[in-house]
Tab-separated table of C-alpha atoms and ligand atoms in Angstrom:
chain	number	residue	atom	x	y	z
A	1309	MET	CA	-0.094	-0.103	-0.338
A	1310	SER	CA	1.105	2.917	-0.576
A	1311	LYS	CA	2.010	5.845	1.353
A	1312	LYS	CA	0.635	9.649	1.400
A	1313	LEU	CA	2.528	12.625	1.187
A	1314	TYR	CA	1.282	16.377	2.421
A	1315	ILE	CA	3.318	19.053	0.894
A	1316	GLU	CA	3.305	22.628	1.739
A	1317	THR	CA	5.087	25.035	-0.052
A	1318	TYR	CA	6.218	28.538	1.159
A	1319	GLY	CA	8.757	31.548	-0.389
A	1320	CYS	CA	10.006	31.741	-3.970
A	1321	GLN	CA	9.622	29.181	-7.291
A	1322	MET	CA	12.849	27.909	-6.421
A	1323	ASN	CA	11.515	25.947	-3.225
A	1324	PHE	CA	8.054	24.849	-5.813
A	1325	SER	CA	10.204	23.628	-8.049
A	1326	ASP	CA	12.433	21.930	-5.008
A	1327	SER	CA	8.829	20.618	-3.329
A	1328	GLU	CA	8.194	18.779	-7.457
A	1329	ILE	CA	11.841	17.196	-6.686
A	1330	ILE	CA	10.708	16.309	-2.685
A	1331	ALA	CA	7.345	14.591	-4.692
A	1332	SER	CA	9.912	13.150	-7.196
A	1333	VAL	CA	11.949	11.487	-4.631
A	1334	MET	CA	9.636	10.562	-2.821
A	1335	SER	CA	7.680	9.018	-4.921
A	1336	GLY	CA	10.636	6.074	-5.242
A	1337	ASP	CA	9.980	5.703	-2.225
A	1338	GLU	CA	6.278	4.895	-2.739
A	1339	TYR	CA	4.572	7.743	-1.799
A	1340	GLU	CA	1.851	9.770	-3.573
A	1341	LEU	CA	0.352	13.325	-2.445
A	1342	THR	CA	-2.589	13.941	-1.419
A	1343	GLU	CA	-4.754	17.407	-0.591
A	1344	SER	CA	-5.081	16.247	2.646
A	1345	MET	CA	-2.913	16.908	5.613
A	1346	GLU	CA	-5.545	14.600	7.901
A	1347	ASP	CA	-4.593	11.468	5.519
A	1348	ALA	CA	-0.914	12.432	5.466
A	1349	HIS	CA	1.465	9.518	6.559
A	1350	VAL	CA	3.980	12.629	6.192
A	1351	ILE	CA	3.439	16.342	6.452
A	1352	LEU	CA	6.460	18.333	4.898
A	1353	VAL	CA	6.426	22.066	4.881
A	1354	ASN	CA	8.698	23.803	1.968
A	1355	THR	CA	9.598	27.067	3.748
A	1356	CYS	CA	11.387	30.272	3.428
A	1357	ALA	CA	13.349	32.545	5.748
A	1358	ILE	CA	13.537	35.886	3.434
A	1359	ARG	CA	11.960	38.138	5.456
A	1360	GLU	CA	10.745	37.638	9.728
A	1361	ASN	CA	6.966	37.998	8.785
A	1362	ALA	CA	7.918	34.615	5.743
A	1363	GLU	CA	8.678	32.831	9.588
A	1364	ARG	CA	6.207	33.202	11.221
A	1365	ARG	CA	3.809	32.364	9.200
A	1366	VAL	CA	5.769	28.887	8.717
A	1367	PHE	CA	4.627	29.028	12.680
A	1368	GLY	CA	1.653	29.384	12.332
A	1369	ARG	CA	1.570	26.735	9.935
A	1370	ILE	CA	3.450	23.860	12.568
A	1371	GLN	CA	0.731	24.533	15.309
A	1372	GLU	CA	-2.012	23.118	12.985
A	1373	PHE	CA	-0.276	19.885	11.776
A	1374	ARG	CA	0.092	20.152	15.254
A	1375	ARG	CA	-3.360	19.661	15.936
A	1376	VAL	CA	-3.426	16.847	13.008
A	1377	LYS	CA	-0.906	15.214	14.788
A	1378	ARG	CA	-2.568	14.768	18.532
A	1379	LYS	CA	-5.606	13.364	16.034
A	1380	ASN	CA	-3.530	11.092	14.333
A	1381	PRO	CA	0.061	10.682	16.411
A	1382	ASP	CA	2.006	8.198	13.849
A	1383	THR	CA	1.573	11.872	11.753
A	1384	VAL	CA	5.363	13.268	10.294
A	1385	ILE	CA	6.166	16.525	10.248
A	1386	GLY	CA	8.766	17.624	8.863
A	1387	VAL	CA	10.208	21.422	7.814
A	1388	VAL	CA	12.215	21.712	4.472
A	1389	GLY	CA	13.774	24.350	2.544
A	1390	CYS	CA	15.170	27.339	3.889
A	1391	MET	CA	13.332	28.171	7.571
A	1392	ALA	CA	15.343	24.595	8.186
A	1393	GLU	CA	18.718	25.424	7.197
A	1394	ARG	CA	18.512	29.075	8.672
A	1395	LEU	CA	17.254	27.621	12.612
A	1396	LYS	CA	18.437	23.577	12.241
A	1397	GLU	CA	17.873	21.408	15.083
A	1398	ASP	CA	16.433	25.029	16.813
A	1399	ILE	CA	12.908	23.667	15.918
A	1400	PHE	CA	13.393	20.877	17.497
A	1401	ARG	CA	13.500	22.762	20.639
A	1402	GLU	CA	10.044	24.927	19.993
A	1403	TYR	CA	8.345	23.026	18.152
A	1404	GLN	CA	8.875	19.406	20.216
A	1405	GLU	CA	6.206	17.511	17.395
A	1406	VAL	CA	8.425	18.115	14.200
A	1407	ASP	CA	10.418	14.690	13.529
A	1408	LEU	CA	12.642	15.834	10.980
A	1409	ILE	CA	14.221	18.971	9.130
A	1410	ALA	CA	15.660	18.710	5.819
A	1411	GLY	CA	18.051	21.623	4.111
A	1412	PRO	CA	17.708	22.528	0.812
A	1413	ASP	CA	20.355	20.120	-0.422
A	1414	SER	CA	19.075	17.531	1.339
A	1415	TYR	CA	15.984	15.879	-0.346
A	1416	ARG	CA	18.336	12.869	-2.280
A	1417	HIS	CA	17.673	11.674	1.377
A	1418	LEU	CA	14.200	11.751	2.915
A	1419	PRO	CA	13.611	8.046	1.916
A	1420	GLU	CA	16.132	7.081	4.588
A	1421	MET	CA	15.782	9.759	7.029
A	1422	LEU	CA	11.912	9.301	6.910
A	1423	ASP	CA	12.617	5.702	8.121
A	1424	GLY	CA	14.930	6.394	10.763
A	1425	ILE	CA	12.240	8.674	12.541
A	1426	ARG	CA	9.937	5.323	11.810
A	1427	GLU	CA	12.141	3.889	14.828
A	1428	GLY	CA	11.463	7.000	16.980
A	1429	GLN	CA	13.827	9.216	16.203
A	1430	GLN	CA	14.046	13.180	15.158
A	1431	MET	CA	16.119	13.185	11.610
A	1432	ALA	CA	18.111	16.801	10.536
A	1433	ASN	CA	20.078	16.721	7.412
A	1434	VAL	CA	21.284	20.600	7.262
A	1435	ILE	CA	24.294	19.854	5.764
A	1436	LEU	CA	24.845	21.987	2.290
A	1437	SER	CA	26.709	20.512	-0.851
A	1438	ARG	CA	28.522	22.316	-3.857
A	1439	GLU	CA	27.931	19.887	-6.414
A	1440	GLU	CA	23.977	18.915	-5.762
A	1441	THR	CA	21.766	20.684	-8.886
A	1442	TYR	CA	19.407	17.427	-8.689
A	1443	ASP	CA	20.269	16.819	-11.997
A	1444	ASN	CA	19.186	13.364	-12.705
A	1445	ILE	CA	15.493	13.357	-11.498
A	1446	GLU	CA	12.784	14.231	-13.199
A	1447	PRO	CA	10.573	16.425	-11.019
A	1448	VAL	CA	6.661	15.553	-10.276
A	1449	ARG	CA	4.938	18.369	-12.107
A	1450	LEU	CA	2.615	20.235	-8.282
A	1451	ASP	CA	0.469	21.197	-11.362
A	1452	SER	CA	0.716	18.798	-13.845
A	1453	LYS	CA	-2.556	20.002	-16.170
A	1454	GLY	CA	-0.427	22.972	-16.298
A	1455	ILE	CA	0.620	24.854	-19.167
A	1456	SER	CA	4.114	26.574	-18.089
A	1457	ALA	CA	6.608	24.812	-15.397
A	1458	PHE	CA	9.761	25.879	-13.372
A	1459	ILE	CA	13.119	24.206	-14.732
A	1460	SER	CA	16.398	25.447	-11.698
A	1461	ILE	CA	19.183	25.721	-13.836
A	1462	MET	CA	21.225	26.474	-11.320
A	1463	ARG	CA	21.470	25.969	-7.154
A	1464	GLY	CA	22.641	28.915	-5.084
A	1465	CYS	CA	23.833	32.544	-4.305
A	1466	ASP	CA	27.484	33.793	-4.151
A	1467	ASN	CA	26.107	37.524	-4.291
A	1468	TYR	CA	25.937	38.303	-0.236
A	1469	CYS	CA	23.726	40.982	-0.989
A	1470	SER	CA	25.012	42.639	3.159
A	1471	TYR	CA	20.702	42.349	4.202
A	1472	CYS	CA	19.893	39.430	2.193
A	1473	VAL	CA	20.029	35.493	4.067
A	1474	VAL	CA	19.018	33.250	0.795
A	1475	PRO	CA	23.418	32.167	0.632
A	1476	TYR	CA	23.473	31.089	4.114
A	1477	THR	CA	20.340	29.027	3.295
A	1478	ARG	CA	21.279	27.597	-0.326
A	1479	GLY	CA	25.133	27.597	-0.179
A	1480	ARG	CA	27.146	27.961	-2.707
A	1481	GLU	CA	26.676	28.774	-6.178
A	1482	ARG	CA	25.830	26.025	-8.574
A	1483	SER	CA	25.292	25.350	-12.276
A	1484	ARG	CA	23.365	23.210	-13.319
A	1485	ASN	CA	24.137	20.399	-17.380
A	1486	PRO	CA	22.854	22.158	-20.064
A	1487	GLU	CA	22.004	18.777	-21.693
A	1488	THR	CA	19.351	17.853	-18.573
A	1489	ILE	CA	18.807	20.979	-18.949
A	1490	LYS	CA	17.424	20.775	-22.545
A	1491	GLU	CA	16.171	16.958	-22.051
A	1492	GLU	CA	13.718	18.215	-19.096
A	1493	ALA	CA	12.745	21.161	-21.278
A	1494	HIS	CA	12.139	18.536	-24.282
A	1495	ARG	CA	9.876	16.306	-22.107
A	1496	LEU	CA	7.950	19.094	-20.222
A	1497	PHE	CA	7.342	19.787	-24.446
A	1498	GLU	CA	6.004	16.880	-25.365
A	1499	GLN	CA	3.998	16.806	-22.522
A	1500	GLY	CA	1.834	19.752	-22.991
A	1501	TYR	CA	3.596	22.672	-21.501
A	1502	ARG	CA	4.591	25.760	-23.737
A	1503	GLU	CA	6.191	28.014	-21.459
A	1504	ILE	CA	9.262	27.165	-19.237
A	1505	THR	CA	10.614	29.658	-16.528
A	1506	LEU	CA	14.813	29.168	-15.597
A	1507	LEU	CA	14.901	29.624	-12.321
A	1508	GLY	CA	18.198	31.369	-10.309
A	1509	GLN	CA	18.732	33.077	-8.640
A	1510	ASN	CA	21.106	34.922	-10.211
A	1511	VAL	CA	21.194	33.368	-14.072
A	1512	ASN	CA	23.349	35.579	-15.341
A	1513	SER	CA	25.921	34.440	-13.620
A	1514	TYR	CA	25.134	30.336	-15.395
A	1515	LYS	CA	27.900	29.013	-16.479
A	1516	TRP	CA	29.297	25.178	-17.649
A	1517	GLN	CA	32.378	24.001	-19.186
A	1518	THR	CA	32.827	21.511	-21.914
A	1519	ASN	CA	36.118	20.374	-23.218
A	1520	SER	CA	35.377	22.758	-26.270
A	1521	GLU	CA	33.277	25.713	-25.234
A	1522	LEU	CA	32.150	27.498	-22.077
A	1523	ILE	CA	28.192	27.843	-22.097
A	1524	ASP	CA	27.148	30.890	-20.041
A	1525	PHE	CA	23.228	32.281	-20.082
A	1526	PRO	CA	22.752	33.623	-22.959
A	1527	ASP	CA	24.469	30.005	-24.980
A	1528	LEU	CA	21.831	28.090	-22.651
A	1529	LEU	CA	18.781	30.388	-23.553
A	1530	LYS	CA	19.489	29.932	-27.199
A	1531	GLN	CA	19.508	25.930	-26.959
A	1532	ILE	CA	16.767	25.551	-25.528
A	1533	SER	CA	15.075	28.203	-27.165
A	1534	ALA	CA	15.274	25.336	-30.472
A	1535	VAL	CA	13.579	22.812	-27.948
A	1536	ASN	CA	10.465	24.753	-30.221
A	1537	PRO	CA	9.208	27.593	-31.909
A	1538	LYS	CA	6.003	27.294	-29.903
A	1539	LEU	CA	7.829	27.417	-26.543
A	1540	ARG	CA	8.089	30.778	-24.479
A	1541	LEU	CA	11.167	31.023	-22.668
A	1542	ARG	CA	11.347	33.433	-19.711
A	1543	PHE	CA	13.622	33.548	-17.447
A	1544	ALA	CA	14.241	35.092	-12.815
A	1545	THR	CA	15.693	36.081	-11.257
A	1546	SER	CA	18.798	38.511	-13.550
A	1547	ASN	CA	21.118	41.106	-10.935
A	1548	PRO	CA	21.885	43.876	-12.959
A	1549	LYS	CA	25.212	43.678	-11.691
A	1550	ASP	CA	25.664	41.193	-15.058
A	1551	LEU	CA	23.006	41.938	-17.026
A	1552	SER	CA	25.004	41.424	-19.965
A	1553	ASP	CA	24.086	43.288	-23.345
A	1554	LYS	CA	24.885	39.820	-25.302
A	1555	LEU	CA	21.505	38.725	-23.583
A	1556	ILE	CA	19.887	42.014	-23.876
A	1557	GLN	CA	19.958	40.930	-27.602
A	1558	THR	CA	19.193	37.284	-27.037
A	1559	ILE	CA	16.225	38.530	-25.854
A	1560	ALA	CA	16.181	41.395	-28.792
A	1561	TYR	CA	16.556	38.862	-31.630
A	1562	THR	CA	15.186	35.441	-30.427
A	1563	PRO	CA	10.777	35.288	-31.393
A	1564	ASN	CA	10.105	32.597	-28.333
A	1565	ILE	CA	12.564	34.238	-25.162
A	1566	ALA	CA	9.457	37.167	-23.541
A	1567	ASN	CA	10.109	40.265	-24.021
A	1568	ALA	CA	10.220	40.489	-20.147
A	1569	ILE	CA	13.115	40.970	-18.082
A	1570	HIS	CA	12.940	41.206	-13.424
A	1571	LEU	CA	15.436	43.350	-12.651
A	1572	PRO	CA	15.243	44.092	-9.124
A	1573	VAL	CA	16.880	46.909	-8.296
A	1574	GLN	CA	15.835	46.948	-4.414
A	1575	SER	CA	17.225	50.894	-4.101
A	1576	GLY	CA	17.170	54.219	-5.590
A	1577	SER	CA	19.851	56.068	-4.193
A	1578	THR	CA	23.996	55.003	-4.883
A	1579	GLU	CA	25.214	55.331	-1.602
A	1580	VAL	CA	21.994	53.015	0.220
A	1581	LEU	CA	22.765	50.281	-3.049
A	1582	ASN	CA	26.187	50.322	-1.858
A	1583	ARG	CA	25.783	49.415	1.702
A	1584	MET	CA	23.062	46.107	0.398
A	1585	ASN	CA	26.758	45.417	-1.212
A	1586	ARG	CA	24.388	44.944	-4.356
A	1587	LYS	CA	27.965	45.812	-6.807
A	1588	TYR	CA	26.390	49.041	-9.209
A	1589	THR	CA	24.974	52.200	-9.069
A	1590	ARG	CA	21.639	53.821	-9.659
A	1591	ALA	CA	23.696	54.954	-13.035
A	1592	TRP	CA	24.919	52.042	-13.316
A	1593	TYR	CA	21.228	50.053	-13.701
A	1594	LEU	CA	20.127	53.336	-15.472
A	1595	ASN	CA	21.891	52.282	-18.316
A	1596	ARG	CA	20.964	48.982	-18.677
A	1597	ILE	CA	17.688	50.404	-18.840
A	1598	GLU	CA	18.461	52.211	-21.888
A	1599	SER	CA	19.770	49.129	-22.989
A	1600	ILE	CA	16.664	46.531	-22.421
A	1601	LYS	CA	14.742	49.801	-23.967
A	1602	LYS	CA	16.477	50.199	-27.538
A	1603	HIS	CA	17.014	46.876	-27.787
A	1604	ILE	CA	13.409	45.822	-26.974
A	1605	PRO	CA	11.115	48.643	-26.891
A	1606	ASP	CA	7.791	46.403	-26.381
A	1607	ALA	CA	9.710	44.546	-22.806
A	1608	GLY	CA	8.037	44.416	-20.156
A	1609	ILE	CA	10.172	45.714	-17.232
A	1610	THR	CA	9.258	44.435	-13.540
A	1611	THR	CA	11.291	44.715	-10.170
A	1612	ASP	CA	12.215	44.374	-6.419
A	1613	ILE	CA	12.212	47.348	-3.655
A	1614	ILE	CA	13.178	47.028	-0.546
A	1615	ALA	CA	11.757	50.263	1.730
A	1616	GLY	CA	13.783	51.441	4.958
A	1617	PHE	CA	16.696	49.232	4.779
A	1618	CYS	CA	19.813	50.535	7.320
A	1619	ARG	CA	20.280	54.747	7.846
A	1620	GLU	CA	18.057	54.947	4.311
A	1621	THR	CA	17.829	58.822	4.562
A	1622	GLU	CA	14.181	60.469	3.542
A	1623	GLU	CA	16.505	61.640	0.936
A	1624	ASP	CA	17.962	58.137	-0.510
A	1625	HIS	CA	13.388	57.044	-0.008
A	1626	LYS	CA	12.878	59.889	-2.941
A	1627	GLN	CA	15.709	58.353	-4.892
A	1628	THR	CA	13.641	55.211	-5.308
A	1629	LEU	CA	10.436	56.806	-5.641
A	1630	SER	CA	12.411	58.918	-9.060
A	1631	LEU	CA	13.828	55.790	-10.373
A	1632	MET	CA	10.690	54.309	-9.970
A	1633	ARG	CA	8.868	57.376	-12.674
A	1634	THR	CA	11.871	57.243	-15.230
A	1635	VAL	CA	12.570	53.110	-15.484
A	1636	ASP	CA	8.161	52.667	-15.267
A	1637	TYR	CA	7.940	49.434	-14.304
A	1638	ASP	CA	5.389	48.185	-15.297
A	1639	PHE	CA	5.189	45.368	-12.308
A	1640	ALA	CA	7.481	45.801	-8.350
A	1641	PHE	CA	7.300	43.441	-5.524
A	1642	MET	CA	7.816	45.436	-2.988
A	1643	PHE	CA	9.042	44.979	0.848
A	1644	LYS	CA	9.524	46.658	3.982
A	1645	TYR	CA	13.194	45.917	5.614
A	1646	SER	CA	13.751	43.366	8.231
A	1647	GLU	CA	16.554	42.360	9.606
A	1648	ARG	CA	17.839	38.912	9.667
A	1649	PRO	CA	20.197	37.946	11.986
A	1650	GLY	CA	23.882	36.390	10.936
A	1651	THR	CA	23.834	38.669	7.753
A	1652	ILE	CA	26.208	41.282	7.075
A	1653	ALA	CA	23.566	44.080	7.521
A	1654	ALA	CA	22.661	42.613	11.073
A	1655	LYS	CA	25.720	41.953	12.004
A	1656	ARG	CA	27.410	46.170	10.944
A	1657	PHE	CA	24.335	48.130	11.214
A	1658	LYS	CA	21.618	48.908	13.081
A	1659	ASP	CA	18.377	48.098	11.787
A	1660	ASP	CA	17.313	51.699	12.384
A	1661	ILE	CA	14.491	52.689	10.596
A	1662	PRO	CA	11.529	53.097	12.731
A	1663	ASP	CA	8.449	51.328	11.790
A	1664	ASP	CA	6.052	53.642	11.203
A	1665	VAL	CA	8.771	55.277	8.550
A	1666	LYS	CA	9.338	52.427	7.136
A	1667	SER	CA	5.684	52.121	6.839
A	1668	ARG	CA	5.452	54.832	5.407
A	1669	ARG	CA	7.403	54.395	2.529
A	1670	LEU	CA	6.646	51.726	1.630
A	1671	GLN	CA	3.485	52.935	1.202
A	1672	GLU	CA	4.441	55.736	-0.991
A	1673	ILE	CA	6.223	53.301	-3.334
A	1674	ILE	CA	3.401	50.848	-3.327
A	1675	SER	CA	1.209	53.925	-4.306
A	1676	LEU	CA	3.389	55.077	-6.756
A	1677	GLN	CA	3.525	51.281	-8.386
A	1678	GLN	CA	-0.132	51.346	-8.680
A	1679	ARG	CA	-0.382	54.776	-10.918
A	1680	LEU	CA	2.854	53.099	-12.267
A	1681	SER	CA	0.985	49.715	-13.261
A	1682	GLU	CA	-2.518	51.344	-14.556
A	1683	GLN	CA	-0.232	54.252	-16.525
A	1684	SER	CA	1.244	50.666	-18.464
A	1685	ASN	CA	-2.456	48.727	-18.361
A	1686	LYS	CA	-3.728	52.231	-20.365
A	1687	ARG	CA	-1.597	52.423	-22.339
A	1688	ASP	CA	-2.037	48.343	-23.761
A	1689	LEU	CA	-5.651	49.458	-24.739
A	1690	ASN	CA	-6.337	48.912	-28.514
A	1691	LYS	CA	-2.815	46.890	-28.881
A	1692	THR	CA	-2.882	43.437	-29.639
A	1693	PHE	CA	-0.579	40.763	-27.963
A	1694	THR	CA	0.310	37.293	-28.444
A	1695	ILE	CA	-1.783	35.240	-25.616
A	1696	LEU	CA	-0.500	32.235	-24.801
A	1697	VAL	CA	-3.611	30.945	-23.368
A	1698	GLU	CA	-3.442	28.770	-19.830
A	1699	GLY	CA	-7.025	27.803	-18.906
A	1700	PRO	CA	-10.264	29.391	-17.767
A	1701	SER	CA	-10.791	32.895	-15.682
A	1702	LYS	CA	-10.923	32.047	-12.375
A	1703	LYS	CA	-14.016	34.868	-12.555
A	1704	ASP	CA	-16.329	34.289	-15.432
A	1705	ILE	CA	-15.963	30.513	-17.143
A	1706	LYS	CA	-17.290	32.228	-20.471
A	1707	LYS	CA	-13.633	33.504	-20.400
A	1708	MET	CA	-10.156	32.512	-20.768
A	1709	ARG	CA	-7.123	33.888	-19.109
A	1710	GLY	CA	-3.353	33.565	-20.530
A	1711	ARG	CA	-0.460	36.175	-20.101
A	1712	ASN	CA	1.627	38.511	-23.288
A	1713	GLU	CA	4.328	38.308	-23.373
A	1714	GLN	CA	4.709	41.032	-21.238
A	1715	ASN	CA	4.027	38.619	-18.473
A	1716	LYS	CA	1.221	40.057	-18.058
A	1717	VAL	CA	-2.882	39.377	-17.418
A	1718	VAL	CA	-5.223	38.594	-19.931
A	1719	VAL	CA	-9.104	37.002	-20.062
A	1720	PHE	CA	-11.143	37.295	-22.846
A	1721	PRO	CA	-14.446	35.866	-23.619
A	1722	GLY	CA	-12.616	32.383	-25.210
A	1723	THR	CA	-13.258	28.709	-24.526
A	1724	LYS	CA	-11.112	25.911	-22.960
A	1725	ASP	CA	-10.243	24.471	-26.230
A	1726	LEU	CA	-8.153	27.188	-26.790
A	1727	LYS	CA	-5.654	26.312	-23.269
A	1728	GLY	CA	-2.192	25.790	-24.236
A	1729	GLN	CA	-2.857	27.617	-27.871
A	1730	TYR	CA	-1.264	30.903	-29.119
A	1731	VAL	CA	-4.517	33.974	-29.214
A	1732	LYS	CA	-4.537	37.403	-31.098
A	1733	VAL	CA	-5.994	39.263	-28.516
A	1734	LYS	CA	-7.081	42.556	-28.715
A	1735	VAL	CA	-7.277	45.344	-25.259
A	1736	THR	CA	-9.933	46.891	-24.722
A	1737	ASP	CA	-10.328	47.742	-21.436
A	1738	TYR	CA	-8.525	47.238	-18.453
A	1739	THR	CA	-8.432	46.516	-14.003
A	1740	SER	CA	-5.403	47.623	-11.934
A	1741	ALA	CA	-4.399	43.886	-12.590
A	1742	THR	CA	-6.009	42.234	-15.830
A	1743	LEU	CA	-6.065	43.457	-19.390
A	1744	LEU	CA	-9.402	42.923	-20.816
A	1745	GLY	CA	-9.506	42.513	-24.499
A	1746	VAL	CA	-10.812	40.387	-27.644
A	1747	LYS	CA	-9.381	37.508	-29.904
A	1748	GLN	CA	-9.123	38.991	-32.875
A	1749	ASP	CA	-8.753	36.147	-36.120
A	1750	SER	CA	-5.313	34.953	-37.195
B	431	SAH	N1	17.787	37.070	-6.734
B	431	SAH	C1	17.159	38.308	-6.407
B	431	SAH	C2	16.194	38.009	-4.855
B	431	SAH	C3	15.839	36.986	-4.386
B	431	SAH	S1	15.238	37.236	-2.066
B	431	SAH	C4	17.740	39.508	-6.292
B	431	SAH	O1	18.810	39.152	-6.114
B	431	SAH	O2	17.019	39.879	-6.903
B	431	SAH	C5	13.440	37.979	-3.151
B	431	SAH	C6	13.319	39.425	-2.924
B	431	SAH	O3	13.014	39.569	-1.750
B	431	SAH	C7	15.338	40.414	-3.316
B	431	SAH	O4	14.557	41.182	-4.369
B	431	SAH	C8	14.434	42.088	-2.455
B	431	SAH	O5	13.408	42.823	-2.528
B	431	SAH	C9	13.654	41.374	-1.123
B	431	SAH	N2	14.583	40.734	0.275
B	431	SAH	C10	16.041	39.812	0.850
B	431	SAH	N3	15.854	39.331	1.248
B	431	SAH	C11	15.135	40.547	2.034
B	431	SAH	C12	14.934	41.315	3.235
B	431	SAH	N4	15.998	41.425	4.543
B	431	SAH	N5	14.580	42.378	3.402
B	431	SAH	C13	12.544	42.228	3.258
B	431	SAH	N6	13.123	42.560	1.691
B	431	SAH	C14	14.014	41.531	1.512
B	432	SF4	FE1	19.942	37.202	-2.334
B	432	SF4	FE2	21.351	38.921	-3.624
B	432	SF4	FE3	21.914	36.678	-3.705
B	432	SF4	FE4	19.079	37.692	-4.534
B	432	SF4	S1	21.692	37.826	-4.854
B	432	SF4	S2	19.553	35.572	-3.760
B	432	SF4	S3	19.602	39.764	-3.139
B	432	SF4	S4	22.249	37.428	-1.999
B	433	F3S	FE1	12.693	32.220	0.429
B	433	F3S	FE2	14.472	30.384	0.370
B	433	F3S	FE3	13.070	30.845	-2.019
B	433	F3S	S1	14.928	32.223	1.489
B	433	F3S	S2	12.339	32.988	-1.622
B	433	F3S	S3	12.691	29.520	-0.353
B	433	F3S	S4	15.874	31.194	-1.823
């Protein structure tokens, strides 16, 4: 009889991709996925440590799992991912019901660790690896009827931005063999997927040395784009410090690489960027944006911003607002700075911006971005986009939803048979988050 695995995932796309690797490792050990934690033999929570509130949410979930375990005492509870790596065995001390702690490089060992637990022990593996890329593991797609899938092309991060916990939770940067990436992309296409997002904390530093050549990220993108012209490619995330013209031109000249770049800026002030150890200036960032706009005039440009980093002045904050206006972002993820223990910022700088000031600055950033996003949607009125149809609209089953190259959601009247197809849609209206349109005859 197969055993049941329930898995909840928090955090970034890389964590979602990792949960698919976990599901694959466990299916080899005869676990099948269940959507009910009450039925599960094993409950895993794949966690994120990026901000304090991300961790708080997970602690809330552990309380809930504890309730299930009181009813079914044999249920195994495992905390995996970035929080497991950051807090290690401390989690056992706080939550005695937790049986297993597994860091992001230990997932191959989950089956044997679970065997150990059956003998009544708690198990932990938080060893980080310099080599692990899980490249021979075929992920079990958690969204099996989907159109979009993720492929992790590298793991870890060597950048050590001063505020960031990722280099400590995910270890050293390493790239995955391009042959296995290509094979995975081929298989996904054959299974009906039409969009792949290549994932890494800093995809620009992807590199793979073969006997005869060095394959960098633009080379890899080009190779994967050749899998099929009907496969749309995206990637996340690029770091501005090494966003090359070669990458920008590869996007510009390859039709099935989506014209969209997520380029987290974090702050518009060179001084703050310097303290953040981002290794670029405001001027460098704006130069990269100019190059994108020159080569890819219709590019969707999105970003991440942190409000209230250590010693951020009102002037620094105003520079962030002015940079946002200059770039004219289509969309942004915006956060209040959250000090993470063990990071360079936590050791060197005081978290000295009062919470009400952080909140007010964040609110100003959010309000400005709402205006920019709305203007961006308004400019799309009457334009016709090629939409990859993902499925029915959540609000209205007579409508279908998909995304344009710029990664904006577009909703239009249509039927279910369009799922997975590319259709031309003319934009006739918009809301703050969505473009509305009508399908054009192609
Ligand atoms: N590797 C990506 C980002 C990964 S984390 C990059 O370098 O761009 C995603 C986002 O979380 C970051 O871009 C940043 O905006 C935010 N973030 C990271 N650490 C944070 C912290 N300590 N407090 C608030 N936001 C943070
Ligand atoms: Fe964190 Fe910086 Fe690495 Fe992104 S590049 S994961 S922000 S250290
Ligand atoms: Fe969070 Fe880890 Fe991703 S800290 S953002 S889940 S790499």
